[in-house]
Short mmCIF file of C-alpha atoms in Angstrom, two decimals:
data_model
loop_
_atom_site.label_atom_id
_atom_site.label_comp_id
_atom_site.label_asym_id
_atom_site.label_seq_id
_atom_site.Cartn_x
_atom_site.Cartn_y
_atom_site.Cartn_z
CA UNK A 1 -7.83 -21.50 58.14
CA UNK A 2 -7.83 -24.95 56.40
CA UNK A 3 -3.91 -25.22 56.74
CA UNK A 4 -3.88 -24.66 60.33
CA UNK A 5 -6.74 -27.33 60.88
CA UNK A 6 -4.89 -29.97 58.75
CA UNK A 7 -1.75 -28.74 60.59
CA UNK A 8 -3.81 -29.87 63.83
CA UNK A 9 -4.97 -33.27 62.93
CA UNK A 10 -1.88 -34.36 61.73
CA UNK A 11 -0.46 -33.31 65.44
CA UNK A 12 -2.98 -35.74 66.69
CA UNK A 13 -2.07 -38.55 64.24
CA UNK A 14 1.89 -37.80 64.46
CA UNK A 15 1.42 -38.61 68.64
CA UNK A 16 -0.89 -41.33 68.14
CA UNK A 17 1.42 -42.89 65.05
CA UNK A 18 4.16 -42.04 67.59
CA UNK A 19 2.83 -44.17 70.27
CA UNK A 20 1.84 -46.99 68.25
CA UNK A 21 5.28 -47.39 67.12
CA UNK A 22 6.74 -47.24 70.90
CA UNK A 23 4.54 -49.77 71.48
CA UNK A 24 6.45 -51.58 68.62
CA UNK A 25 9.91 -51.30 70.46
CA UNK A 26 11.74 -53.86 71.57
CA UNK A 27 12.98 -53.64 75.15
CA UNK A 28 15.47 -55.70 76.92
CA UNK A 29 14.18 -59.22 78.12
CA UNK A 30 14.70 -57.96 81.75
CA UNK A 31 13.12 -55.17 81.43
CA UNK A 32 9.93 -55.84 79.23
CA UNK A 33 7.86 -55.72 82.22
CA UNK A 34 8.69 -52.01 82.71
CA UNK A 35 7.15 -51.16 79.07
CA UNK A 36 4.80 -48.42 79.53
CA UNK A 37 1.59 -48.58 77.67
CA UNK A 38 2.07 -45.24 75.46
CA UNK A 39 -1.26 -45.68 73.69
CA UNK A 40 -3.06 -45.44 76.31
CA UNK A 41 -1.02 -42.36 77.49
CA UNK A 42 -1.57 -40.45 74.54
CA UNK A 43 -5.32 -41.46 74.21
CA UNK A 44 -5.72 -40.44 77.75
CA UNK A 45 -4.21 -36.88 77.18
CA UNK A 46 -5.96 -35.80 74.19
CA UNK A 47 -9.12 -37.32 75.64
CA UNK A 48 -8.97 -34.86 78.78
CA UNK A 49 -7.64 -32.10 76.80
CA UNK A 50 -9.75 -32.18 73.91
CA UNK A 51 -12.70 -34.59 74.29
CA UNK A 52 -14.81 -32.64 71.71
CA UNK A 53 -12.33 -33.89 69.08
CA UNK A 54 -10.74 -37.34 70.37
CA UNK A 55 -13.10 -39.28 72.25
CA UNK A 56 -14.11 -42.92 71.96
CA UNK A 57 -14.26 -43.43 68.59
CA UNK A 58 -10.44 -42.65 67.97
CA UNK A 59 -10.04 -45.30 71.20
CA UNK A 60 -11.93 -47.59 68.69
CA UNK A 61 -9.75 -47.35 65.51
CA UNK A 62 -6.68 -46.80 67.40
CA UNK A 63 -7.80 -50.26 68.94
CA UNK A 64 -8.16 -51.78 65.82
CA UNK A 65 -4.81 -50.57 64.47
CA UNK A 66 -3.18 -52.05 67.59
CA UNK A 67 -4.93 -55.32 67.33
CA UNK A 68 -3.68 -55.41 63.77
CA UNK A 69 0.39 -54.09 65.00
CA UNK A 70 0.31 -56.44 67.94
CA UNK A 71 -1.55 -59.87 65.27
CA UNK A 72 -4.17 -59.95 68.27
CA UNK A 73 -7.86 -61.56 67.84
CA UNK A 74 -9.44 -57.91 65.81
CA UNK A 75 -11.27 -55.98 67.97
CA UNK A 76 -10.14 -57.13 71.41
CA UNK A 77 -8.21 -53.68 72.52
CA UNK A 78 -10.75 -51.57 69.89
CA UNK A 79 -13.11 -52.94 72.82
CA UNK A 80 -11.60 -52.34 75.85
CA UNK A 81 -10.05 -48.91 74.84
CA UNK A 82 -13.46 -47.93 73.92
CA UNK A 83 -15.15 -48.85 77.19
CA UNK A 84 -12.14 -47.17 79.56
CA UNK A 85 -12.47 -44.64 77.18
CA UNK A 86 -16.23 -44.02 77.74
CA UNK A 87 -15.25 -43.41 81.21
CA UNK A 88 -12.66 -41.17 80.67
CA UNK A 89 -14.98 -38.85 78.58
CA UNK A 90 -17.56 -38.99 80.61
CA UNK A 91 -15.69 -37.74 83.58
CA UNK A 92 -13.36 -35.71 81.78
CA UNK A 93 -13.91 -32.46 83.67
CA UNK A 94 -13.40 -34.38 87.31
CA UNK A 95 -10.36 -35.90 86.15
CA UNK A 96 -8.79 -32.43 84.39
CA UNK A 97 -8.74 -30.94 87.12
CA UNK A 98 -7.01 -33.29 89.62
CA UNK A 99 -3.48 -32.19 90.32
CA UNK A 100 -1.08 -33.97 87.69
CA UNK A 101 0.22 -36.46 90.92
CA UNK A 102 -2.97 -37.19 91.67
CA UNK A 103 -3.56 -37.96 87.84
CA UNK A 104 -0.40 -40.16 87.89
CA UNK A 105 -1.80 -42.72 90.55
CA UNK A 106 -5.03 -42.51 88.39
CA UNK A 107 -3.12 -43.21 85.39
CA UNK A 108 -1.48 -46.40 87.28
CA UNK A 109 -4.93 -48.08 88.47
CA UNK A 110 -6.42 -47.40 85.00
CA UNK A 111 -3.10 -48.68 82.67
CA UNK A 112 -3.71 -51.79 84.84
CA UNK A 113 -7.58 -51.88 84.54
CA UNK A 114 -6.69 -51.46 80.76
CA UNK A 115 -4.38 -54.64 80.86
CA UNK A 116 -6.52 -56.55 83.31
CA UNK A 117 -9.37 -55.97 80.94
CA UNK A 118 -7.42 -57.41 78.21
CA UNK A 119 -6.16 -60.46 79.82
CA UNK A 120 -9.94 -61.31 81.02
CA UNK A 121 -10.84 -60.79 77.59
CA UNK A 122 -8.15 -63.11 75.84
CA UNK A 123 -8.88 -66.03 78.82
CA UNK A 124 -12.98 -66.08 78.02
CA UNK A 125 -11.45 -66.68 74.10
CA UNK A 126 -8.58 -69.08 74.93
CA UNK A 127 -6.86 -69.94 77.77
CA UNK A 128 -4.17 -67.12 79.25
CA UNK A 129 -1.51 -66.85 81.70
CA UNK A 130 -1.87 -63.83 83.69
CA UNK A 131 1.61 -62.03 83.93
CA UNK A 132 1.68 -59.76 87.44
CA UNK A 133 4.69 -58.02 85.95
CA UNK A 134 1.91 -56.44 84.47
CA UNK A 135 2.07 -53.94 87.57
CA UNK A 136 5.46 -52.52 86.80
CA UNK A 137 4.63 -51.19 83.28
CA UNK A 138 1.16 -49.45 84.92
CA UNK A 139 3.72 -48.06 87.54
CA UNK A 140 5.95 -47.13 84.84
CA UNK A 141 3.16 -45.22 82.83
CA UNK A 142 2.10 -43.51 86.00
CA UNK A 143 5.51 -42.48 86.43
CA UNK A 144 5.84 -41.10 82.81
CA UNK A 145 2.26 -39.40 82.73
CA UNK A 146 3.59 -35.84 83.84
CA UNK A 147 6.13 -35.97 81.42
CA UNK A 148 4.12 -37.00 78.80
CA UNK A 149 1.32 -34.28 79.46
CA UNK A 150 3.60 -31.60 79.81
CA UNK A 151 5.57 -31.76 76.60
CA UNK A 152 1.80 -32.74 74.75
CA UNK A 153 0.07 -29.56 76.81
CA UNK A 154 3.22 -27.44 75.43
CA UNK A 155 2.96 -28.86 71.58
CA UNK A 156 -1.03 -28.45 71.73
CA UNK A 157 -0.78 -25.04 72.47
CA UNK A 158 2.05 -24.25 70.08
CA UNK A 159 -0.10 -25.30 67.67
CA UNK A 160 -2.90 -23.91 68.84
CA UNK A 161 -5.41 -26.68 69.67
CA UNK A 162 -8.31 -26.09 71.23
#
């Protein structure tokens, strides 16, 4: 039994090590408003499919290990993935069961509460220029979200997370 539960956290971490580092990549200059936000797309799904063992706190550190990637004032995204996250968990059974297209426009208007959140964050700090490209990478998680929580719904299962 203890092989199979270290096999499953280290699922988790690969996706969320995974995502960190596609936050990481560099995109064309044209197209770097287009960058989805995978963090948040992998925090979301393991949030609604498993919110007994990923919930807030994980939105906390993953935060924090962002802030520290990105060489962002500590603890700005720790608190604003841990507040969207609060709502996510707490509604987690509504928002499960919405059809996956449904969870895609979702996915849009919360990607771009996420970075909204973070820009009115960083201006009460210092001043900051508000970039409405902003709205294409929400549009471009949205658009990735089924994608993204099929192939994660088919690895959770292989492994056998519940």
């Amino acid at each position: 039994m203890q092989p199979r539960f270290i096999f499953q956290w280290a699922t988790i971490l690969f996706f969320c090590i995974a995502a960190l580092v596609l936050e990481l990549a560099p995109w064309p200059a044209g197209f770097q408003a287009f960058k989805p936000s995978w963090l948040v797309l992998v925090l979301l799904y393991w949030v609604l499919a498993i919110p007994n063992r990923v919930s807030i706190g994980w939105a906390f550190l993953l935060g924090l290990v962002w802030d520290l990637v990105l060489g962002s004032i500590l603890g700005l995204h720790a608190l604003v993935l841990s507040v969207a996250f609060y709502f996510i968990a707490k509604n987690y059974l509504v928002l499960r069961n919405l059809s996956l297209w449904f969870q895609s426009l979702l996915v849009v208007v919360f990607v771009f509460a996420i970075r909204l959140l973070i820009f009115l964050a960083e201006l009460s700090l210092h001043s900051a220029n508000f970039n409405w490209a902003e709205i294409f990478g929400a549009l471009a998680s949205g658009i990735l979200w089924p994608w993204v929580f099929l192939l994660m719904r088919k690895t959770r299962r292989r492994v056998g997370l519940r």
